Coordinates of N, CA, C and O in Angstrom, one line a residue:
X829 N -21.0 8.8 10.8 CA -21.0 8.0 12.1 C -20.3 8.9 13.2 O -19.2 9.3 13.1
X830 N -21.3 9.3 14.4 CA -20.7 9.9 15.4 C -19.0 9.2 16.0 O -18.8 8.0 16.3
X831 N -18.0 10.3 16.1 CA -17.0 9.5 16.8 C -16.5 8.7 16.1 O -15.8 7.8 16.7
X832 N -16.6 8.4 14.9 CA -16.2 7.4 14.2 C -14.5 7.7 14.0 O -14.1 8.8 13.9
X833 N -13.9 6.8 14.0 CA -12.4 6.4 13.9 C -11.6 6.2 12.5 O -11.1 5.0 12.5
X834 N -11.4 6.7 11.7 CA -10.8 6.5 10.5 C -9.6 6.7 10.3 O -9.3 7.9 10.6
X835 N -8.3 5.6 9.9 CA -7.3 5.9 9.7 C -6.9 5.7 8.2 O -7.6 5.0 7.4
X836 N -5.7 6.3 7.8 CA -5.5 6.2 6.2 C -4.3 5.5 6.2 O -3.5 5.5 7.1
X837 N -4.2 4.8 4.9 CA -3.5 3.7 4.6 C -2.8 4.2 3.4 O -3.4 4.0 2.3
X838 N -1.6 4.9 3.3 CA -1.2 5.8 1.7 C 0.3 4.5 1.5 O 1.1 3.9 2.2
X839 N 0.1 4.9 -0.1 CA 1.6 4.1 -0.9 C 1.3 4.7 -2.5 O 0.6 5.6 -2.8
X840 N 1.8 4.1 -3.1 CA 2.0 3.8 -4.3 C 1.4 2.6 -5.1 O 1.3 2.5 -6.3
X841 N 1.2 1.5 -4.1 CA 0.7 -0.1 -4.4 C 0.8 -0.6 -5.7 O -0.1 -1.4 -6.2
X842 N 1.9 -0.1 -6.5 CA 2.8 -0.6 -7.8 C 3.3 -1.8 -7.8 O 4.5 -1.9 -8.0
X843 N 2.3 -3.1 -7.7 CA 1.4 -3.1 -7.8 C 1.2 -3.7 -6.5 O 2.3 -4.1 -6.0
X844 N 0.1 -3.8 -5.7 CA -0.4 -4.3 -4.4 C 0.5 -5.8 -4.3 O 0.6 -6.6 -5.3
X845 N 1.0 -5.9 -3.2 CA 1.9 -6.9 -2.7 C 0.8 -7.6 -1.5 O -0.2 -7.2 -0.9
X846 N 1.7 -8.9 -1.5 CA 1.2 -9.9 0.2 C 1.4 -8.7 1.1 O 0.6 -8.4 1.9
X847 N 2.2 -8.0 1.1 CA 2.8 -7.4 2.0 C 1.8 -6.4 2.9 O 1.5 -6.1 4.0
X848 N 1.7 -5.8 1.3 CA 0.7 -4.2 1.7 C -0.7 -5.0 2.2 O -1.4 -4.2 2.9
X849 N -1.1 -6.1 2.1 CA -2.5 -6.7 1.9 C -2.6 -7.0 3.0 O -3.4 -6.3 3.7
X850 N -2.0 -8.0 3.8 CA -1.5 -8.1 4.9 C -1.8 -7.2 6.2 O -2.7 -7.5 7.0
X851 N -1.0 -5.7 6.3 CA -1.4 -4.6 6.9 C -2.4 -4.2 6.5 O -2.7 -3.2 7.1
X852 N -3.2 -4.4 5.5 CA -4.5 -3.8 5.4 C -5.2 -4.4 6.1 O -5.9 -3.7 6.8
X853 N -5.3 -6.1 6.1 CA -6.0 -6.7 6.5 C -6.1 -6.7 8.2 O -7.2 -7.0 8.6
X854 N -4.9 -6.4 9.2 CA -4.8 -6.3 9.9 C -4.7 -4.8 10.7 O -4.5 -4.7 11.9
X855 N -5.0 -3.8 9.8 CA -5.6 -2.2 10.5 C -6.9 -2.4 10.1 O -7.7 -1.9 10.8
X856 N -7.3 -2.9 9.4 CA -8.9 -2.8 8.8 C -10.2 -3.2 10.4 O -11.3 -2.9 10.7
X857 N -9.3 -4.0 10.9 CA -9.9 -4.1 12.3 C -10.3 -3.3 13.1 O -11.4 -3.1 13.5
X858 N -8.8 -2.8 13.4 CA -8.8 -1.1 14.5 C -9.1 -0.2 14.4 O -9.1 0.6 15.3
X859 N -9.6 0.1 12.9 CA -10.6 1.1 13.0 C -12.2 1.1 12.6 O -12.9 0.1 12.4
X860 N -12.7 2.2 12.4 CA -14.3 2.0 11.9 C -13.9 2.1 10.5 O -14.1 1.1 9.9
X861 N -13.2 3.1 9.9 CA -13.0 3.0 8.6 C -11.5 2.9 7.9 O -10.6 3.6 8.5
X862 N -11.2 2.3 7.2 CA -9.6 2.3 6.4 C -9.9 3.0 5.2 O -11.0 2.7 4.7
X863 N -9.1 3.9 4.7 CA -8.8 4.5 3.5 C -7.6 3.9 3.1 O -6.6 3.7 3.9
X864 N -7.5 3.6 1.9 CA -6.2 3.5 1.4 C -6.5 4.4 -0.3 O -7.2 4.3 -1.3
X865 N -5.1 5.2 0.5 CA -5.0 6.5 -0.4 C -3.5 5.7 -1.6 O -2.3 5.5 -1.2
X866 N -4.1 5.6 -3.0 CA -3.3 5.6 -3.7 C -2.7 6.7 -4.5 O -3.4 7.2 -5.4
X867 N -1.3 7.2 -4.1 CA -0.5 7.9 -4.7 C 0.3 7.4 -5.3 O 0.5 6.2 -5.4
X868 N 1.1 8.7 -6.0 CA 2.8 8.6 -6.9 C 3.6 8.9 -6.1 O 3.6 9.7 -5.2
X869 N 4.4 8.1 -6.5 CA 6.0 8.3 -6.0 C 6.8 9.3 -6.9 O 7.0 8.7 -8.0
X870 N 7.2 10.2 -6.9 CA 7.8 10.9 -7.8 C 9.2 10.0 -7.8 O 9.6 10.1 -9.0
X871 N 10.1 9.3 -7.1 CA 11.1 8.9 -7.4 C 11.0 7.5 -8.6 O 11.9 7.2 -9.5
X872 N 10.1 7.1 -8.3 CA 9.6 5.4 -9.1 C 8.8 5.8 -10.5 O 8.0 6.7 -10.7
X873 N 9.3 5.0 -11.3 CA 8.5 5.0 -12.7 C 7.6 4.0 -12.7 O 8.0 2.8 -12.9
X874 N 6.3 4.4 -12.5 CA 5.2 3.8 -12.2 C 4.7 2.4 -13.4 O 4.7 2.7 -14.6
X875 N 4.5 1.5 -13.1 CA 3.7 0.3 -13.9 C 2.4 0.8 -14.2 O 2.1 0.9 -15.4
X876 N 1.5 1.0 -13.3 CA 0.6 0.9 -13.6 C -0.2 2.7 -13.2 O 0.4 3.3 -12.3
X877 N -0.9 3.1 -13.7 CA -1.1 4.6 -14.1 C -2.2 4.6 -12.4 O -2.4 3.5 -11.8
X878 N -2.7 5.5 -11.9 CA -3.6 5.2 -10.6 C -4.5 4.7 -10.6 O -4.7 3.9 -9.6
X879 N -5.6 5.0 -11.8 CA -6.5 4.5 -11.3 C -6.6 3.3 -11.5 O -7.6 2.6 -11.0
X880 N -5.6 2.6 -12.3 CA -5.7 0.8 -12.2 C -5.5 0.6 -11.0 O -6.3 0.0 -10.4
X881 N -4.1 0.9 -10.4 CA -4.0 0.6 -9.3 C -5.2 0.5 -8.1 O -5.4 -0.4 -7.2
X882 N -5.8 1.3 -8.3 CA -7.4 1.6 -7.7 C -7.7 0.2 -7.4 O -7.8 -0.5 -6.4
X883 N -7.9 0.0 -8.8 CA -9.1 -1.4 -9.4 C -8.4 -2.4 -8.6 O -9.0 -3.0 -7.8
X884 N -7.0 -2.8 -8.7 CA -6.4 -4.1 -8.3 C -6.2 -4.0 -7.0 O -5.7 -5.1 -6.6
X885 N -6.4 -2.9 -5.7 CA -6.2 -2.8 -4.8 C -7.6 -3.5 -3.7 O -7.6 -4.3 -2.7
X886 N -8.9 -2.1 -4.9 CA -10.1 -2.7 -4.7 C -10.4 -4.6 -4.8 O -11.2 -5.3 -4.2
X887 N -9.4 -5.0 -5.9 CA -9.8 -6.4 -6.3 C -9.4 -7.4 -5.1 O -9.8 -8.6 -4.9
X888 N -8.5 -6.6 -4.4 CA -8.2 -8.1 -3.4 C -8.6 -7.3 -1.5 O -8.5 -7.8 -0.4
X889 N -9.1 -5.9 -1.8 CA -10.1 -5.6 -0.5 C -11.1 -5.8 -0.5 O -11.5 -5.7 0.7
X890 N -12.0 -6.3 -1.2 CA -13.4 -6.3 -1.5 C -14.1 -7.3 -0.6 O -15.3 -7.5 -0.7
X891 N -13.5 -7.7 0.1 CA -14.3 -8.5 1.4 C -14.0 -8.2 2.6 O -14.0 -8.9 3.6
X892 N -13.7 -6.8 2.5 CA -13.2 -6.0 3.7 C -14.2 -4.5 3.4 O -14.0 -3.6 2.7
X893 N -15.1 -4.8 4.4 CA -16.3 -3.8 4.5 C -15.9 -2.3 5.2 O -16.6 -1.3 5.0
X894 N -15.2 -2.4 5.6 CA -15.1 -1.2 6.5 C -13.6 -0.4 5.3 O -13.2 0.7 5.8
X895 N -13.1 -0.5 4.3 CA -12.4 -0.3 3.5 C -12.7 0.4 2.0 O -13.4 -0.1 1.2
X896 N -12.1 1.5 1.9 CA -12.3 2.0 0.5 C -10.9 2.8 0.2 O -10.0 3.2 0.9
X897 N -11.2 2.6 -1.5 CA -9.7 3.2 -1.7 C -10.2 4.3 -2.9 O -11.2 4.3 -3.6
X898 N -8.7 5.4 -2.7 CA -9.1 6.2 -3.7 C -7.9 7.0 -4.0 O -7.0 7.3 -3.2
X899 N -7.8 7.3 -5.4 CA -6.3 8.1 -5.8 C -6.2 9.4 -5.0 O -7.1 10.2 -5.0
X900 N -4.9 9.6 -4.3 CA -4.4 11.0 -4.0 C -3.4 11.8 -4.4 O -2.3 11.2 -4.5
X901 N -3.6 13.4 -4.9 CA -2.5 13.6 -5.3 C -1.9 14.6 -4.0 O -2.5 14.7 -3.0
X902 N -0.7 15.2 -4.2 CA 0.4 15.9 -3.2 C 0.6 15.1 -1.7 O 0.8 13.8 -1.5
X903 N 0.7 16.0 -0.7 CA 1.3 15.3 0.1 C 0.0 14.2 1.3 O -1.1 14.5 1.6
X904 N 0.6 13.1 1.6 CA 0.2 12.6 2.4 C -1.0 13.0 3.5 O -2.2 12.6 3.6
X905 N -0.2 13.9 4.5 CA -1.2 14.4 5.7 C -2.4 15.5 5.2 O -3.4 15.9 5.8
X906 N -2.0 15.8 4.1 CA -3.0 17.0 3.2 C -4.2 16.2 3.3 O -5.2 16.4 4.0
X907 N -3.9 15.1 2.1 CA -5.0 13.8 1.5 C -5.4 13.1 3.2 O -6.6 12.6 3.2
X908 N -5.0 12.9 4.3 CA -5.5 12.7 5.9 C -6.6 13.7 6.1 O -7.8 13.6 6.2
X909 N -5.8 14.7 6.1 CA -7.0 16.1 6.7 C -7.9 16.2 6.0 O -8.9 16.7 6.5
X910 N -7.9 15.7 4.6 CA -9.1 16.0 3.9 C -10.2 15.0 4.1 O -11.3 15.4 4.1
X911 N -10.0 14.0 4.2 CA -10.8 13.3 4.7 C -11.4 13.3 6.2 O -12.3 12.5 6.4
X912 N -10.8 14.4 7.6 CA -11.1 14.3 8.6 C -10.8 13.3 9.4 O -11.6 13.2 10.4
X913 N -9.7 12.5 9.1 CA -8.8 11.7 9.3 C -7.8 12.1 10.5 O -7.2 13.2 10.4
X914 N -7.5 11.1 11.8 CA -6.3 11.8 12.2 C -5.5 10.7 12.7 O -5.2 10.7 13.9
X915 N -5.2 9.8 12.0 CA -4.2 8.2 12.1 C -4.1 8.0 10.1 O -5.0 8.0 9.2
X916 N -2.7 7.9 10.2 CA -1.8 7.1 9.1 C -1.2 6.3 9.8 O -0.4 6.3 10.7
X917 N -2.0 5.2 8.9 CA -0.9 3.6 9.2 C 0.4 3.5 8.2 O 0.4 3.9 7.0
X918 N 1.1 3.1 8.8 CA 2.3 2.7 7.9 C 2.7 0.9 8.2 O 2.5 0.2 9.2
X919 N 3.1 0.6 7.0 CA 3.7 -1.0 7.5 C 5.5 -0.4 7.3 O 6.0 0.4 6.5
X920 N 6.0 -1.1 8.3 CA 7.2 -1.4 8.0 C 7.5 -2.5 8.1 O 7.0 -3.3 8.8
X921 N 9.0 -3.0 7.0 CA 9.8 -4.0 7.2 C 11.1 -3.7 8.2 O 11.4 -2.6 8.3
X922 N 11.8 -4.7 9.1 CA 12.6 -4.7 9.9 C 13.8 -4.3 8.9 O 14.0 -4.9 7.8
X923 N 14.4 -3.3 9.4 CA 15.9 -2.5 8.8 C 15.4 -2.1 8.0 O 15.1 -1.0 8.4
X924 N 14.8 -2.4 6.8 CA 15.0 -1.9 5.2 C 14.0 -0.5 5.5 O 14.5 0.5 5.0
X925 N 12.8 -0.4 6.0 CA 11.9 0.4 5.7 C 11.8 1.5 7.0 O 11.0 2.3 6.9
X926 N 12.7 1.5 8.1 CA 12.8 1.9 9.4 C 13.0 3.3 9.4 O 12.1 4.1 9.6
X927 N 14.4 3.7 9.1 CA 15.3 5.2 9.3 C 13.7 5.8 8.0 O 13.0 6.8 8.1
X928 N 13.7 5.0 7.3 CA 12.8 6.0 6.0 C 11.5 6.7 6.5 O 10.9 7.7 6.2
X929 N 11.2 5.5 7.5 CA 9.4 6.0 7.7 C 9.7 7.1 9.0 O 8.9 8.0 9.1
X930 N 11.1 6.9 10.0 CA 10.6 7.5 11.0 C 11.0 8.7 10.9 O 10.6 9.6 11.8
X931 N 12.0 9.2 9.5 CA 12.2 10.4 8.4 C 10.7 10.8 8.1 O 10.4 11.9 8.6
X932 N 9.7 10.1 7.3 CA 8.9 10.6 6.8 C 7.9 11.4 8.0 O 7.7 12.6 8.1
X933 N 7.4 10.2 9.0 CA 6.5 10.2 10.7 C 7.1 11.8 11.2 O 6.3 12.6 11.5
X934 N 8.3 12.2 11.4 CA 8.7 13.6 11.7 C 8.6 14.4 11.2 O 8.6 15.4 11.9
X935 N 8.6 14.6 9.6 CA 8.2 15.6 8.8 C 6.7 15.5 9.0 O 6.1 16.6 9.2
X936 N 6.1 14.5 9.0 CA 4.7 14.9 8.9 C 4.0 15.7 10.1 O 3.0 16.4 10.3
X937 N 5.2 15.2 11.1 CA 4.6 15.4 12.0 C 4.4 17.2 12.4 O 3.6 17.8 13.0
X938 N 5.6 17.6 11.5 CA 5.9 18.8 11.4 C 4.9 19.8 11.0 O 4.6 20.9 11.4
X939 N 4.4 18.9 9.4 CA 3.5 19.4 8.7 C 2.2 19.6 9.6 O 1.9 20.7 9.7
X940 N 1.3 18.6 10.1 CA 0.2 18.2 10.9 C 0.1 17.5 12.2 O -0.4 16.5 12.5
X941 N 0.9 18.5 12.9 CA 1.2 17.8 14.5 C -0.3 17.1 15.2 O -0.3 16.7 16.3
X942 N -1.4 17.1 14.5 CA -2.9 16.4 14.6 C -2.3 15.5 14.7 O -2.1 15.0 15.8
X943 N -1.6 14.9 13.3 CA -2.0 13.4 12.9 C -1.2 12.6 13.3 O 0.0 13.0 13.1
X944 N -1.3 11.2 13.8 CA -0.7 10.2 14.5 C -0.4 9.5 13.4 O -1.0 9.4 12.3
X945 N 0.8 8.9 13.6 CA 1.4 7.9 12.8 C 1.2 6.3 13.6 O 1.6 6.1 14.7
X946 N 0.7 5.5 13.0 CA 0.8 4.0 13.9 C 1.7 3.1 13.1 O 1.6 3.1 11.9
X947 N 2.4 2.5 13.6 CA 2.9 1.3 12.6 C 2.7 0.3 12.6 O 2.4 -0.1 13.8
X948 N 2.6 -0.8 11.5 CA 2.6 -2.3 11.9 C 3.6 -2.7 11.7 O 4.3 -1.8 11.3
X949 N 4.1 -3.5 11.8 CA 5.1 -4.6 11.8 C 5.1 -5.2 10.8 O 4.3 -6.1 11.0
X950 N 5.7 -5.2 9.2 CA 5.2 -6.7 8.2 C 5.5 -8.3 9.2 O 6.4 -8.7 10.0
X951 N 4.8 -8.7 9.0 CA 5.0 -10.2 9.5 C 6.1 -10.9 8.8 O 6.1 -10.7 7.6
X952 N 6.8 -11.4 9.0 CA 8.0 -12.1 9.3 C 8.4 -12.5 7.6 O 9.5 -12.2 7.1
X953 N 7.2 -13.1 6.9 CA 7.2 -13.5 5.7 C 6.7 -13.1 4.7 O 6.5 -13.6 3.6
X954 N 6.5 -12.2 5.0 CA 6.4 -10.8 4.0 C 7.6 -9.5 3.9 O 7.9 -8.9 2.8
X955 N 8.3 -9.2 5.4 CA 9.5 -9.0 5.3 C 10.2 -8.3 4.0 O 10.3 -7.1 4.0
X956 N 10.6 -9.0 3.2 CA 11.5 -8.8 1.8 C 10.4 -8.4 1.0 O 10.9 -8.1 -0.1
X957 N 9.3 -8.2 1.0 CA 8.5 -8.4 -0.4 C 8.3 -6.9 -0.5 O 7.9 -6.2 0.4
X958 N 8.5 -6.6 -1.5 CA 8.4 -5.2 -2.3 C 8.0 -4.8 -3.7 O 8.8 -5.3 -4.5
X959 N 7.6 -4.4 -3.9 CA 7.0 -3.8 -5.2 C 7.9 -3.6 -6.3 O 7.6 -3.8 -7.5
X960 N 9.4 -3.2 -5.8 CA 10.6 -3.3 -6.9 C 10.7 -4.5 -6.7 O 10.5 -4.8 -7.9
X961 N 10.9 -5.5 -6.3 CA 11.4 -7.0 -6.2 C 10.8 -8.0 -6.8 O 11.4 -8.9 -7.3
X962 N 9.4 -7.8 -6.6 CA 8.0 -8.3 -7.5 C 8.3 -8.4 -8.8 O 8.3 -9.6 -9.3
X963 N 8.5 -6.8 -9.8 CA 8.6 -6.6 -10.9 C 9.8 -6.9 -11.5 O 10.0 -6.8 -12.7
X964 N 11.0 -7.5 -10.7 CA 11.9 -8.0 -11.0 C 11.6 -9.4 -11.0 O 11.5 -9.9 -12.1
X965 N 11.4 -10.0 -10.4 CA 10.7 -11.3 -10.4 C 10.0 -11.7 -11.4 O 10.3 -12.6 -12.2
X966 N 8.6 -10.6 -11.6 CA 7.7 -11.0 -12.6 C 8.5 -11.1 -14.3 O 8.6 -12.0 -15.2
X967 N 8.9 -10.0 -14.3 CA 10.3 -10.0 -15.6 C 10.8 -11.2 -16.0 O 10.6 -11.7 -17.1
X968 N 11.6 -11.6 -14.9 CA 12.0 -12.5 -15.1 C 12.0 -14.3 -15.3 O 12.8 -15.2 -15.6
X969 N 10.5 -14.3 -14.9 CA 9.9 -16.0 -14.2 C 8.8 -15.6 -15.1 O 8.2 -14.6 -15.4
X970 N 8.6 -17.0 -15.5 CA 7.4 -17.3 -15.9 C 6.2 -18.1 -15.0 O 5.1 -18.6 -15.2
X971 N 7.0 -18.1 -14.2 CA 6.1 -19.1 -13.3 C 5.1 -18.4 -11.6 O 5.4 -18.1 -10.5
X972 N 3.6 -18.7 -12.5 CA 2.8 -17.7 -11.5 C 2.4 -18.4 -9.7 O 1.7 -17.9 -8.8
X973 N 3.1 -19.5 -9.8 CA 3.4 -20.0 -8.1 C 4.4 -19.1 -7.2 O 4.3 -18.7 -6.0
X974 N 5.6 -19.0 -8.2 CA 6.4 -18.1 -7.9 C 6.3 -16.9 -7.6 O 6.9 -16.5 -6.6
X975 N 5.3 -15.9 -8.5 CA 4.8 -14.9 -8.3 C 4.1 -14.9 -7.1 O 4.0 -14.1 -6.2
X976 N 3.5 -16.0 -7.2 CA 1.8 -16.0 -6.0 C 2.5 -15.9 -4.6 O 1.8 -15.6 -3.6
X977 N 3.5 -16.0 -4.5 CA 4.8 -16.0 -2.9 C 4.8 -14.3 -2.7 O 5.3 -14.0 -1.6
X978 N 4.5 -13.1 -3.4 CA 4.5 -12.0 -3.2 C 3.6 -11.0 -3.5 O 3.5 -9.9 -3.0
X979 N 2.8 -11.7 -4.8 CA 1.2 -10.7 -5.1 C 0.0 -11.6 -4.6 O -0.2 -12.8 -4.4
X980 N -0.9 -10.5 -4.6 CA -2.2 -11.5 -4.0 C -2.6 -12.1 -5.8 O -2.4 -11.4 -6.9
X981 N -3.3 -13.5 -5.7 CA -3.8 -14.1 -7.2 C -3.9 -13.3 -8.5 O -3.3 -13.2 -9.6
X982 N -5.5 -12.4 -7.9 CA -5.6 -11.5 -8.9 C -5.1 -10.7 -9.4 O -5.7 -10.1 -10.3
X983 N -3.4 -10.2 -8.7 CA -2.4 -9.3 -9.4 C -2.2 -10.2 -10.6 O -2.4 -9.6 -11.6
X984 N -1.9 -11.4 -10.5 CA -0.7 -12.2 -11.1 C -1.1 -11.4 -12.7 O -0.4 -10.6 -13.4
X985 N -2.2 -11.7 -13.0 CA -2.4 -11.5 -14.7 C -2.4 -10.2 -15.3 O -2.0 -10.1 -16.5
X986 N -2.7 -9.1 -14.5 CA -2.7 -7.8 -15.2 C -1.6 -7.4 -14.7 O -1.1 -6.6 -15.5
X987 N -0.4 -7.7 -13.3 CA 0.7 -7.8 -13.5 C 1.8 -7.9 -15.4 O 2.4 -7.2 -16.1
X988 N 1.3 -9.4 -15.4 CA 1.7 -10.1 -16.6 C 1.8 -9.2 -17.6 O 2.8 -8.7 -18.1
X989 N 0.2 -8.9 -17.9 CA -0.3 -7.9 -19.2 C 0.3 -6.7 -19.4 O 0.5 -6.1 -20.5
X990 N 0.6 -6.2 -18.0 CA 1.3 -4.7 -18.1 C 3.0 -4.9 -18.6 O 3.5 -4.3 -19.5
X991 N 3.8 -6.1 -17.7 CA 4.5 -6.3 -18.4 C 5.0 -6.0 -19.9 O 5.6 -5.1 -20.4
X992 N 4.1 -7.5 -20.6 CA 4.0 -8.0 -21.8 C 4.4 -6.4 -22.5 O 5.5 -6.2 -22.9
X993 N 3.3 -5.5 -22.5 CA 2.7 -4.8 -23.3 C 3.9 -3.8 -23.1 O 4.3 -3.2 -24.1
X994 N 4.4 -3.6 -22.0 CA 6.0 -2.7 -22.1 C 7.2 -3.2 -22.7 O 8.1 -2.4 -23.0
X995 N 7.4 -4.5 -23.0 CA 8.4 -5.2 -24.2 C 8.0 -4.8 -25.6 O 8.6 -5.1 -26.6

């Protein structure tokens, strides 16, 4: 597509949150195309290996046409440039996620003074929800209403299973 506009959407999505779903759903607009680039975190001990993450990411984008996701490995603006990309969205939460991203938005900027960083805002009630908080939750509750307040439905069960199968 001539001129076309593509921005990338990178995390870890251990496992996809309301949160992350959320800002997808609301960059998915502003551009022609959304990538969401799933990576590792070298600091986090991962749940789920990538390419599941893939699948469960795909499972709750899939009525989002202008969207595709795909595992990346090293850094961030690398996995941008390669796609011909020159916008990374980031979501942040208010305080918790702030000094971190606008650390990360300066190094990159360092690395690929091209690429733009945009931010969203999490909305208000999404806020607190995080991917370590989830998995503490999920641990601990049996109850998938509970859960349903921080993952999209179709986490809830292979959430569970991945659990389960680590006890």
């Amino acid at each position: 597509m001539p001129h076309s506009r593509t921005a990338v959407y990178t995390g870890s999505f251990d496992p996809v949150t309301l949160g992350h779903l959320h800002i997808i759903q609301r960059a998915a607009p502003l551009f022609d195309e959304l990538v969401i680039g799933v990576g590792s975190n070298a600091d986090k001990r991962s749940l789920f290996n990538p390419d599941h993450r893939v699948e469960l990411v795909r499972s709750v984008t899939g009525g989002l046409p202008n969207v595709r996701v795909q595992v990346f490995d090293g850094l961030a603006v690398d996995f941008v440039r390669s796609l011909g990309a020159r916008v990374m969205v980031r979501g942040i939460r208010p305080l918790t996620d702030i000094a971190g991203e606008f650390t990360m938005m300066m190094a990159n900027h360092q690395l690929a003074p091209d690429i733009e960083t945009v931010f969203l805002m999490a909305a208000e009630r999404y806020a607190h929800v995080s991917s370590s908080l989830l998995k503490q939750i999920a641990a601990l509750s049996d109850d998938d209403e509970q859960l349903a307040k921080f993952v999209p439905q179709e986490i809830i069960q292979p959430l569970r299973e991945r659990l389960r199968s680590q006890t």
